[in-house]
XYZ file of C-alpha atoms in Angstrom:
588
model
C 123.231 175.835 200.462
C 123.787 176.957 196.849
C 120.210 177.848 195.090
C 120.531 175.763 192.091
C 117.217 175.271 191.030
C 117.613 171.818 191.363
C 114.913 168.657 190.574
C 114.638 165.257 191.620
C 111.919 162.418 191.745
C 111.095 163.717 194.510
C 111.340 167.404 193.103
C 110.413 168.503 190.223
C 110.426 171.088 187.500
C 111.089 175.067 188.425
C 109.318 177.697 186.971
C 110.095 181.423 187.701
C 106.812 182.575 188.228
C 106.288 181.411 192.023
C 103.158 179.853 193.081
C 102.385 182.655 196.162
C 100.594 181.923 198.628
C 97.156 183.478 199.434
C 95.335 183.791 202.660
C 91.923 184.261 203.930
C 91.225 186.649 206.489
C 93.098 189.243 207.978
C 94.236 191.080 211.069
C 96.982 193.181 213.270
C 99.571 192.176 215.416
C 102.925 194.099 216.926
C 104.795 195.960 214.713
C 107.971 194.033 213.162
C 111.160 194.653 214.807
C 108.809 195.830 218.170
C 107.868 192.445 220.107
C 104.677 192.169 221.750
C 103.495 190.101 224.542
C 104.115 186.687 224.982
C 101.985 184.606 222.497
C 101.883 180.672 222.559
C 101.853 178.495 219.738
C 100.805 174.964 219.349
C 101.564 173.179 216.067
C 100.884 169.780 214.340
C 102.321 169.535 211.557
C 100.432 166.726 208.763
C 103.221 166.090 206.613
C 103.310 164.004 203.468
C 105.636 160.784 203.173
C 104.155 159.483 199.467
C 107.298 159.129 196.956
C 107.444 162.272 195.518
C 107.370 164.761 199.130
C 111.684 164.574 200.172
C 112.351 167.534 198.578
C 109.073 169.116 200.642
C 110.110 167.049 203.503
C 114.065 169.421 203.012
C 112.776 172.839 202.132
C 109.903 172.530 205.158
C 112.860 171.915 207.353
C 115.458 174.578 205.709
C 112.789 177.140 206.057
C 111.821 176.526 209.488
C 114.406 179.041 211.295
C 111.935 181.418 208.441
C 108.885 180.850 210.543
C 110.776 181.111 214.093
C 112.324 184.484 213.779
C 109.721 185.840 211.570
C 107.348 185.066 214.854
C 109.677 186.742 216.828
C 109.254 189.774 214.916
C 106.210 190.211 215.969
C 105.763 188.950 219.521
C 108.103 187.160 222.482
C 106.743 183.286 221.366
C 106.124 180.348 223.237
C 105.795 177.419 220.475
C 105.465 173.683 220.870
C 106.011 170.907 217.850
C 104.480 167.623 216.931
C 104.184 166.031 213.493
C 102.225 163.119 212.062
C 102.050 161.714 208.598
C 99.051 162.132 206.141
C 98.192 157.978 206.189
C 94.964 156.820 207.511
C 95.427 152.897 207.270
C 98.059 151.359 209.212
C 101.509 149.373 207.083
C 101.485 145.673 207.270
C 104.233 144.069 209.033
C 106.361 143.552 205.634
C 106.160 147.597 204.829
C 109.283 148.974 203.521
C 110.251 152.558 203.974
C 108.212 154.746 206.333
C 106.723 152.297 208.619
C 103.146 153.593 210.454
C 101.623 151.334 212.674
C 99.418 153.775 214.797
C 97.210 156.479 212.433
C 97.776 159.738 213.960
C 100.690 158.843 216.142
C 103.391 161.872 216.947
C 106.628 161.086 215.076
C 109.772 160.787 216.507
C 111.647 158.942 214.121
C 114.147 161.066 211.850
C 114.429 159.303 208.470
C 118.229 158.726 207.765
C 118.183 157.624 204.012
C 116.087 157.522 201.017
C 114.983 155.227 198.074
C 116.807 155.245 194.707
C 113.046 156.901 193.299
C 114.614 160.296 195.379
C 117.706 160.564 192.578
C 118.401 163.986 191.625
C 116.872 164.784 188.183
C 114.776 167.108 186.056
C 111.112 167.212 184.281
C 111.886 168.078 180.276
C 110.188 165.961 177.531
C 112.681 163.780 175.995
C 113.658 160.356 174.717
C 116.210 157.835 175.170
C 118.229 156.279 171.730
C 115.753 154.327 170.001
C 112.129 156.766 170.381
C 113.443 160.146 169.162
C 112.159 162.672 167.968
C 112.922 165.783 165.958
C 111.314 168.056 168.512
C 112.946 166.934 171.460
C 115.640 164.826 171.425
C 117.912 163.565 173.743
C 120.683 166.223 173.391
C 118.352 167.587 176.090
C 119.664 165.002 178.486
C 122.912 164.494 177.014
C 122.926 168.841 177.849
C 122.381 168.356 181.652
C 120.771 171.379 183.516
C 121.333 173.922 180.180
C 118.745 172.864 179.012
C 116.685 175.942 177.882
C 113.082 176.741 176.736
C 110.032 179.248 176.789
C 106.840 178.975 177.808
C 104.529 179.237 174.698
C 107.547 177.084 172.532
C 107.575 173.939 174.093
C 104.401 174.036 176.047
C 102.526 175.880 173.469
C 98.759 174.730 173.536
C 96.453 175.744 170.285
C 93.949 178.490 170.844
C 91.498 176.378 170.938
C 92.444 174.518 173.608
C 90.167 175.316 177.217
C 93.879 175.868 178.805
C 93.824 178.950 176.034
C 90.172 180.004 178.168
C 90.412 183.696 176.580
C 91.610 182.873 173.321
C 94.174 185.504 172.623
C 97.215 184.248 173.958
C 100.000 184.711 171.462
C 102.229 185.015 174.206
C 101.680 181.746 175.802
C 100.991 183.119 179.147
C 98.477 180.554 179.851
C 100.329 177.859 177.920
C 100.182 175.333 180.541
C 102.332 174.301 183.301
C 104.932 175.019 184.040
C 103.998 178.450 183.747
C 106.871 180.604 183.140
C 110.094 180.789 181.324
C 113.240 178.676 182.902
C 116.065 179.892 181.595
C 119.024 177.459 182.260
C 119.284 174.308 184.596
C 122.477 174.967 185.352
C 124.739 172.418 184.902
C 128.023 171.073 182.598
C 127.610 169.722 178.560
C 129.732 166.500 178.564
C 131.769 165.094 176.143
C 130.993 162.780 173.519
C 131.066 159.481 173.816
C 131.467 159.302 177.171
C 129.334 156.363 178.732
C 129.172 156.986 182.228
C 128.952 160.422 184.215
C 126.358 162.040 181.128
C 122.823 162.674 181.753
C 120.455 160.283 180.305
C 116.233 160.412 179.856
C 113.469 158.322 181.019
C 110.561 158.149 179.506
C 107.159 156.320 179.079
C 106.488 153.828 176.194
C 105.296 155.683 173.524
C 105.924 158.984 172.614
C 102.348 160.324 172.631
C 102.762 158.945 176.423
C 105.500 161.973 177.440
C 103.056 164.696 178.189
C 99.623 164.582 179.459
C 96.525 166.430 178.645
C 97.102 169.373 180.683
C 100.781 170.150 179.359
C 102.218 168.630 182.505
C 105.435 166.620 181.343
C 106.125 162.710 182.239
C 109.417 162.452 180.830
C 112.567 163.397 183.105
C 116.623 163.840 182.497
C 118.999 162.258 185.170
C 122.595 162.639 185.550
C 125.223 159.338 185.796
C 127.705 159.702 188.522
C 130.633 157.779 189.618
C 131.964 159.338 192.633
C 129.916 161.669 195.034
C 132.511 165.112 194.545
C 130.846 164.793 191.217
C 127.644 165.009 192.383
C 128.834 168.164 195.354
C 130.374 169.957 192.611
C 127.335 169.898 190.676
C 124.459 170.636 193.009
C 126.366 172.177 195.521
C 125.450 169.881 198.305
C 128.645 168.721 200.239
C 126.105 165.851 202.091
C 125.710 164.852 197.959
C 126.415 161.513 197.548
C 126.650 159.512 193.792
C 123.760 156.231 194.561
C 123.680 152.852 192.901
C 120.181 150.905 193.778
C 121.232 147.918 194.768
C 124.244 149.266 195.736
C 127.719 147.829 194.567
C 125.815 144.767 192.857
C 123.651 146.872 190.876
C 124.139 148.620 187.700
C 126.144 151.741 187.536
C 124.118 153.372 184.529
C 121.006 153.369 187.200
C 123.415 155.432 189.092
C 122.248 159.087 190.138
C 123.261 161.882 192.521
C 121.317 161.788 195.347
C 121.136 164.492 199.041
C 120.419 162.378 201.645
C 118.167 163.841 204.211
C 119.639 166.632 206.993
C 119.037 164.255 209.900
C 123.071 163.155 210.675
C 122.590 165.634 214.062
C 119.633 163.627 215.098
C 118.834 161.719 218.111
C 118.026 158.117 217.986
C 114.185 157.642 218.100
C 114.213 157.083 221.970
C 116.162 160.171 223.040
C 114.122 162.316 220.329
C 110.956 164.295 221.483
C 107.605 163.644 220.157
C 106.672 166.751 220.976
C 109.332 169.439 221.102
C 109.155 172.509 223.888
C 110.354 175.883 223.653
C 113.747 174.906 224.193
C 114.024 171.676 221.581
C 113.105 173.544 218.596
C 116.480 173.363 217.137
C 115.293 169.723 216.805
C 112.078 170.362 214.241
C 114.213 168.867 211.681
C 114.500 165.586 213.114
C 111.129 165.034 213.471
C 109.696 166.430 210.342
C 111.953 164.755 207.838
C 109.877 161.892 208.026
C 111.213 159.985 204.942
C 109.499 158.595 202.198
C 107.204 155.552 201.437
C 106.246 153.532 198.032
C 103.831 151.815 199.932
C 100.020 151.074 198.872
C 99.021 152.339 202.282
C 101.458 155.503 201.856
C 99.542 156.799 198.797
C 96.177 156.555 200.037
C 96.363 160.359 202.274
C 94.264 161.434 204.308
C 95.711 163.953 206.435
C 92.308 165.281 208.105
C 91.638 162.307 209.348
C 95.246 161.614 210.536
C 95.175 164.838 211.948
C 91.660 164.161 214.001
C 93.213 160.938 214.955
C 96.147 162.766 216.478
C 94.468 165.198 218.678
C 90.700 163.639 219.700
C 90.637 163.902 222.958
C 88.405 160.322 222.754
C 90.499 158.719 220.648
C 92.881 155.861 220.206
C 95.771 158.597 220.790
C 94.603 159.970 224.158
C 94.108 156.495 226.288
C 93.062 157.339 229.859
C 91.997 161.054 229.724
C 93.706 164.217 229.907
C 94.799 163.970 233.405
C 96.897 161.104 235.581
C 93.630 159.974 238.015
C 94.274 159.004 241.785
C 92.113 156.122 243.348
C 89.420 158.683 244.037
C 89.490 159.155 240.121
C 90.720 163.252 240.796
C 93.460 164.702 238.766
C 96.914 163.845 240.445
C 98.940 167.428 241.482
C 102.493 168.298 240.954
C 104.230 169.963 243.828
C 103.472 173.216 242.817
C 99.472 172.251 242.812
C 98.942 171.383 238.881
C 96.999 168.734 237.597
C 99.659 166.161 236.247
C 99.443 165.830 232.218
C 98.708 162.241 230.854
C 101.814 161.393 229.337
C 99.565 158.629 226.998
C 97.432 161.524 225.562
C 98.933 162.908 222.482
C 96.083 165.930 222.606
C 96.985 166.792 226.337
C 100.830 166.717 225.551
C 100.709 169.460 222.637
C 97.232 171.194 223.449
C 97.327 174.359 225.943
C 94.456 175.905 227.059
C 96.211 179.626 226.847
C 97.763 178.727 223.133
C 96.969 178.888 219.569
C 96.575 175.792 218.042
C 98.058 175.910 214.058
C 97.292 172.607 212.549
C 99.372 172.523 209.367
C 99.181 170.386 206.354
C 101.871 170.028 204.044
C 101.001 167.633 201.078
C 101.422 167.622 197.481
C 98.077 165.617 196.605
C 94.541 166.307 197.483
C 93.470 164.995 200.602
C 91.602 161.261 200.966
C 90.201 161.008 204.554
C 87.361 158.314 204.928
C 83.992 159.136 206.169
C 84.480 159.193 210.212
C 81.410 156.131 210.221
C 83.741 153.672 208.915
C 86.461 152.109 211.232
C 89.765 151.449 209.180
C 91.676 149.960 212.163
C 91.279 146.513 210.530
C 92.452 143.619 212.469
C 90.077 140.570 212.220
C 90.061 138.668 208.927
C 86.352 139.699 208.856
C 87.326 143.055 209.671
C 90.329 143.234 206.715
C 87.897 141.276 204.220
C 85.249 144.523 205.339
C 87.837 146.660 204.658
C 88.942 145.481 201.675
C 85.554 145.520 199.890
C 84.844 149.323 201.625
C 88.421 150.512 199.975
C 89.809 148.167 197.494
C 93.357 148.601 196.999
C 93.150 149.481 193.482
C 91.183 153.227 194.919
C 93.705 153.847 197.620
C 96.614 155.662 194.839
C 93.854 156.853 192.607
C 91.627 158.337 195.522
C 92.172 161.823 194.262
C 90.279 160.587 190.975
C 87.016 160.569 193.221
C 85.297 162.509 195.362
C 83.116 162.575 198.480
C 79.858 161.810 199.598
C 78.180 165.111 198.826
C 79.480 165.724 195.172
C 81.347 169.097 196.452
C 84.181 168.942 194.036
C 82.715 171.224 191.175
C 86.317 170.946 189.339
C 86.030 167.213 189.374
C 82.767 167.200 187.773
C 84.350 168.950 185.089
C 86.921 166.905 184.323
C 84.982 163.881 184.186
C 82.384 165.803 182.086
C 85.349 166.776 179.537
C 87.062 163.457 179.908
C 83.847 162.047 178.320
C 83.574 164.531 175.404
C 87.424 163.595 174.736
C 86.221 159.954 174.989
C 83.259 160.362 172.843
C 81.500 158.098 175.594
C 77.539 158.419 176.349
C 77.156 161.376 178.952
C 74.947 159.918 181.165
C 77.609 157.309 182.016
C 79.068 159.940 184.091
C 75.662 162.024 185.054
C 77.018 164.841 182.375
C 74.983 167.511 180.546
C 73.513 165.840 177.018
C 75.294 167.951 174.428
C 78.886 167.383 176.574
C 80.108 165.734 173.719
C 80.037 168.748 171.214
C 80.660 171.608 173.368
C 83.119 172.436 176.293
C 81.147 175.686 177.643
C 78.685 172.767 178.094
C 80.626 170.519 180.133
C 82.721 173.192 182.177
C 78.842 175.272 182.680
C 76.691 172.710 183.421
C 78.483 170.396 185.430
C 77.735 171.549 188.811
C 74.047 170.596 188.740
C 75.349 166.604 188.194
C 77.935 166.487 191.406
C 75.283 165.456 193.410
C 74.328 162.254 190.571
C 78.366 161.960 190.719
C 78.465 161.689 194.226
C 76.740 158.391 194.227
C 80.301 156.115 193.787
C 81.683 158.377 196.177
C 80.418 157.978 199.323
C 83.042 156.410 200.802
C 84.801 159.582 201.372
C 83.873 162.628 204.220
C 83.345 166.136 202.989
C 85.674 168.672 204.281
C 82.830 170.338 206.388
C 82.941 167.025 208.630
C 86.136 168.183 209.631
C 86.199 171.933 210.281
C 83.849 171.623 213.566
C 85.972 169.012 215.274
C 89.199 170.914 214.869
C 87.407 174.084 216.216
C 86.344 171.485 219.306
C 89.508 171.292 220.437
C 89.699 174.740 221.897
C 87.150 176.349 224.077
C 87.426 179.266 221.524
C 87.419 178.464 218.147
C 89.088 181.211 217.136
C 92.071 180.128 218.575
C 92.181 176.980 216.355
C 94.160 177.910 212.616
C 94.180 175.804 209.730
C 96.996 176.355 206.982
C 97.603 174.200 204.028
C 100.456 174.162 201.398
C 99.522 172.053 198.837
C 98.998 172.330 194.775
C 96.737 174.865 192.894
C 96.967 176.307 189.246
C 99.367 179.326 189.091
C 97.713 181.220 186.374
C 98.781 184.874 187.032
C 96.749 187.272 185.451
C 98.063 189.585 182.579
C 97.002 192.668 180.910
C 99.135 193.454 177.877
C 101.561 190.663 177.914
C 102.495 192.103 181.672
C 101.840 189.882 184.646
C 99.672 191.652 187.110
C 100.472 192.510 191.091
C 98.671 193.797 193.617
C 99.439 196.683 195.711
C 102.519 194.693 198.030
C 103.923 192.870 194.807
C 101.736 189.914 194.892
C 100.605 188.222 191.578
C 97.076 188.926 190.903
C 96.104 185.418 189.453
C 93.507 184.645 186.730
C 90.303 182.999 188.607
C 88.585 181.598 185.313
C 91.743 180.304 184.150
C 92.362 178.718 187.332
C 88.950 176.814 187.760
C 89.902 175.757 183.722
C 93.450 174.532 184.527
C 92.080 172.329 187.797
C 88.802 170.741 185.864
C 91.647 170.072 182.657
C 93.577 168.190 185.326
C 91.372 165.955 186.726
C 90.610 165.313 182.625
C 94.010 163.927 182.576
C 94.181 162.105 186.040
C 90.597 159.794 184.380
C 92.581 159.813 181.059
C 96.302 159.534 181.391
C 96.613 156.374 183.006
C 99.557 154.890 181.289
C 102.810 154.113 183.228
C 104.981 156.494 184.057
C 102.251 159.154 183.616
C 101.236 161.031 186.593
C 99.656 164.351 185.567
C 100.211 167.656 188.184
C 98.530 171.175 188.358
C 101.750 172.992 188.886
C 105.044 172.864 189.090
C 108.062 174.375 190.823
C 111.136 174.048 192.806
C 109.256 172.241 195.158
C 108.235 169.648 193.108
C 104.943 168.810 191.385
C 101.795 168.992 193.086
C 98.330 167.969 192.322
C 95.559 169.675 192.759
C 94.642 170.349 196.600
C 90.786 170.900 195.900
C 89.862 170.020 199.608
C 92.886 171.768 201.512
C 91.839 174.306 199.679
C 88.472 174.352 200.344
C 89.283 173.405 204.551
C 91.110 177.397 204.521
C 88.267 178.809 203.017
C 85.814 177.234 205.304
C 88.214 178.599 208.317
C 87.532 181.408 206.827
C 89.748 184.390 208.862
C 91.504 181.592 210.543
C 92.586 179.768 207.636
C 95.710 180.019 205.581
C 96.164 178.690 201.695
C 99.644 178.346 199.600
C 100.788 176.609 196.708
C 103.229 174.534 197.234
C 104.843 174.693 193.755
C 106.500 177.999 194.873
C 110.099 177.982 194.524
C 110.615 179.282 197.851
C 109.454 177.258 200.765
C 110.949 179.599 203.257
C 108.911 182.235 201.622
C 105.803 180.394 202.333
C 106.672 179.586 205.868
C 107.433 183.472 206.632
C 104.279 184.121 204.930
C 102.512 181.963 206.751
C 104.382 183.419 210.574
C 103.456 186.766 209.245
C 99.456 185.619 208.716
C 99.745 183.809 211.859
C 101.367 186.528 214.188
C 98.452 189.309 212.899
C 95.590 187.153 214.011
C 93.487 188.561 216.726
């Protein structure tokens, strides 16, 4: 596969400086290239399946082998697969695209296609013929993938601006997302005149509508195609293939290139595992490309309480126990003497009691799960009318606009806090500090003494503590229980003297102040940005766009040495997952 820096709906924009991951804890393992024992490895993946996750859905796959051999390294492995989606309320019977019917059900459907929102394209602010402007016009488009610009040019911010935190950034370095200087798209120029086969811009409304308050860009370039060698020549993708929604009775300017997922090798969803062995591995990809969804139910995630859902022993995944019973109620025996594994129990299937269990969530927005008191298996018209006044619709996309029950997300207070100075609004209306409205030290300072006033409309939702004991309950030691999230975080290196910094193996050393800035200035845009087509991110990269993964970020820290962090707007996912085999192979 040709690196090509490539974007799409579900992609998004590439910057060079990669989002690295960063874990907690630390340890020693066998040497690389020296195998130690045998070490077992049980893993549930938590994958997203909202709109914009195909292109994480493809690089978690392509970088899978990563993980694998990387393990290998380091020990003779014994590793076992299952993988669930991030939804916590069931699809009607009219749902279109990913269809889950059971929360926390193993997958073992590969997803064979994708919806015309998964087009090829590329984040850049721009305007169609008819809105332009001198700034940015559509020769940006029209100039496919070379396309060029600077960070601190286009995404320039004023000093004064709280992305600007230390005020003496003539260099841009902290000029908002994306973060880094892209140098070329790659990519032809076309021709002009040409009406078909150019590369054309969408855009929202109005043209103080194509960025957001936090420099993250809601405008996009996608390229017309007539036959699909166009689109293989130009991303390098021989599975390419040029798409027409609504196929040959739609129109052919809607038409985009489009790589379908990597599934063609893929049993049918009766022969395929839902949990794969030692020796079905080679089939990860099958069950992890899990497609995508656009529906209601899709973008409402809560992948800890999927997760939960999946492995509770007690649960609506695990019917009849561990164990196959006799009459006398005793676990049944195999020939060689073994208790006999309840094939109906999702926890007994993938759980060993000699293996690590590595629960891994892959997501790129912050995590939703409901309070564990409230039942969202609706099925009664009492029970759906409960529901439906518990968790209106209208929450279940903008859920990462709120927060949970105890206040804990500091960076959300700030953002509402600022998002009322920007609004000129009365404070108290969202429990701010009094002088909010003149100052931003004020609002960014003070704002963690009001989370717990804040809290008050968000009780709906469980705090990630809720959580970390019942994952450690699933293994007699709870040290043998590891938590990793990818998901989105700021990418603010730090820099002294217009030089990023690095640690002592190469890592960026990242700016903590600017950080905390960037994530409360992005929940600023998520209350204030609302108008279509904008969806405001916290970083940006060859793996798409993320939002802000306050509470997967907060579940690794509360693992503490058994938890594992990384941004998932790296532009390397087989970077992360070695990273991640590496952490995971040096734990005690």
């Amino acid at each position: 596969m040709k690196n090509l820096g490539r974007w799409s709906l579900c992609l998004g924009l590439c910057a060079l400086t990669a989002c690295t991951s960063a874990a907690t804890g630390s340890g020693s393992g066998g040497d690389v290239g020296k195998p130690g024992p045998l070490r077992k490895y049980d893993f549930l993946w938590v994958v997203d399946h909202s709109t914009s996750t195909a292109k994480r859905q493809r690089g978690l796959t392509d970088g899978f082998a990563g993980l694998i051999q990387t393990l290998k390294q380091y020990n003779d492995i014994d590793a076992q697969m299952a993988v669930v989606t991030v939804q916590q309320i069931a699809d009607g019977s009219a749902a279109s695209g990913v269809t889950v019917k059971k929360i926390g059900a193993f997958n073992h459907t590969a997803a064979t296609s994708l919806p015309s929102n998964c087009i090829e394209h590329y984040r850049a602010p721009c305007f169609e013929s008819g809105l332009l402007d001198s700034t940015t016009p559509s020769d940006e488009c029209r100039n496919g993938f070379n396309y060029q610009y600077t960070a601190g040019t286009n995404f320039r911010l004023p000093a004064s601006s709280l992305l600007n935190i230390d005020g003496d950034d003539p260099a841009g370095q902290h000029a908002g997302p994306p973060y880094g200087d892209v140098s070329k798209h790659y990519g032809s120029t076309l021709k002009d005149g040409a009406t078909l086969n150019e590369w054309r811009c969408s855009q929202p409304s109005g043209a103080s509508q194509v960025t957001n308050d936090n420099g993250s860009v809601n405008s996009y370039c996608w390229r017309h195609c007539a036959t699909d060698k166009e689109c293989q020549d130009l991303f390098g993708e021989p599975s390419a293939i040029c798409y027409t929604p609504g196929g040959s009775a739609g129109d052919p300017k809607t038409s985009g290139c489009m790589i379908p997922p990597n599934t063609l090798d893929c049993p049918t969803a009766d022969q395929l595992p839902a949990v794969l062995h030692n020796d079905q591995l080679d089939l990860f990809h099958c069950n992890a490309f899990v497609g995508v969804s656009s529906t209601q139910q899709s973008g409402f995630e809560g992948g800890f309480r999927s997760a939960w859902m999946a492995l509770d022993p007690a649960g609506p995944n695990c019917t009849g126990g561990k164990y196959l019973l006799d009459n006398a109620g005793q676990p049944k025996k195999d020939s060689n003497g073994k208790p006999i594994v309840n094939p109906d129990c999702q926890y007994a299937q993938l759980i060993r009691d000699d293996a690590y269990l590595v629960i891994v969530f892959v997501s790129d927005d912050d995590d939703c799960s409901v309070d564990l008191s409230y039942s969202l298996a609706a099925e009664t018209a009492d029970e759906k009318a409960a529901l439906k006044a518990l968790l209106p619709a209208e929450d279940w996309e903008m859920c990462q606009r709120l927060g949970d029950k105890n206040g804990s997300n500091v960076r959300l207070a700030e953002g509402r806090c600022l998002y009322v100075k920007g609004k000129q609004q009365d404070p108290a209306a969202y429990k701010c500090p009094s002088d909010c409205a003149s100052n931003d030290a004020a609002c960014l300072a003070d704002a963690a003494a009001h989370v717990a006033a804040n809290a008050l409309v968000d009780k709906r939702f469980a705090v990630v503590s809720d959580f970390v004991p019942l994952f450690k309950s699933l293994k007699a030691d709870p040290t043998k229980v590891i938590v990793a999230a990818i998901s989105g975080d700021s990418p603010a290196v730090a820099y002294k003297d217009g030089v990023a910094l690095t640690d002592g193996s190469g890592k960026p050393v990242f700016d903590e102040a600017q950080k905390q800035v960037d994530a409360a200035v992005y929940y600023k845009s998520l209350l204030r940005n609302l108008a279509g087509k904008q969806s405001p991110y916290v970083c940006s990269g060859a793996n798409g766009e993320a939002g802000y993964g306050s509470r997967y970020i907060e579940m690794a820290k509360q693992f503490g040495a058994t938890g594992y962090f990384a941004n998932l707007c790296g532009d390397d996912f087989s970077g992360i997952l070695k990273d991640l085999a590496t952490f995971l192979a040096t734990r005690q």
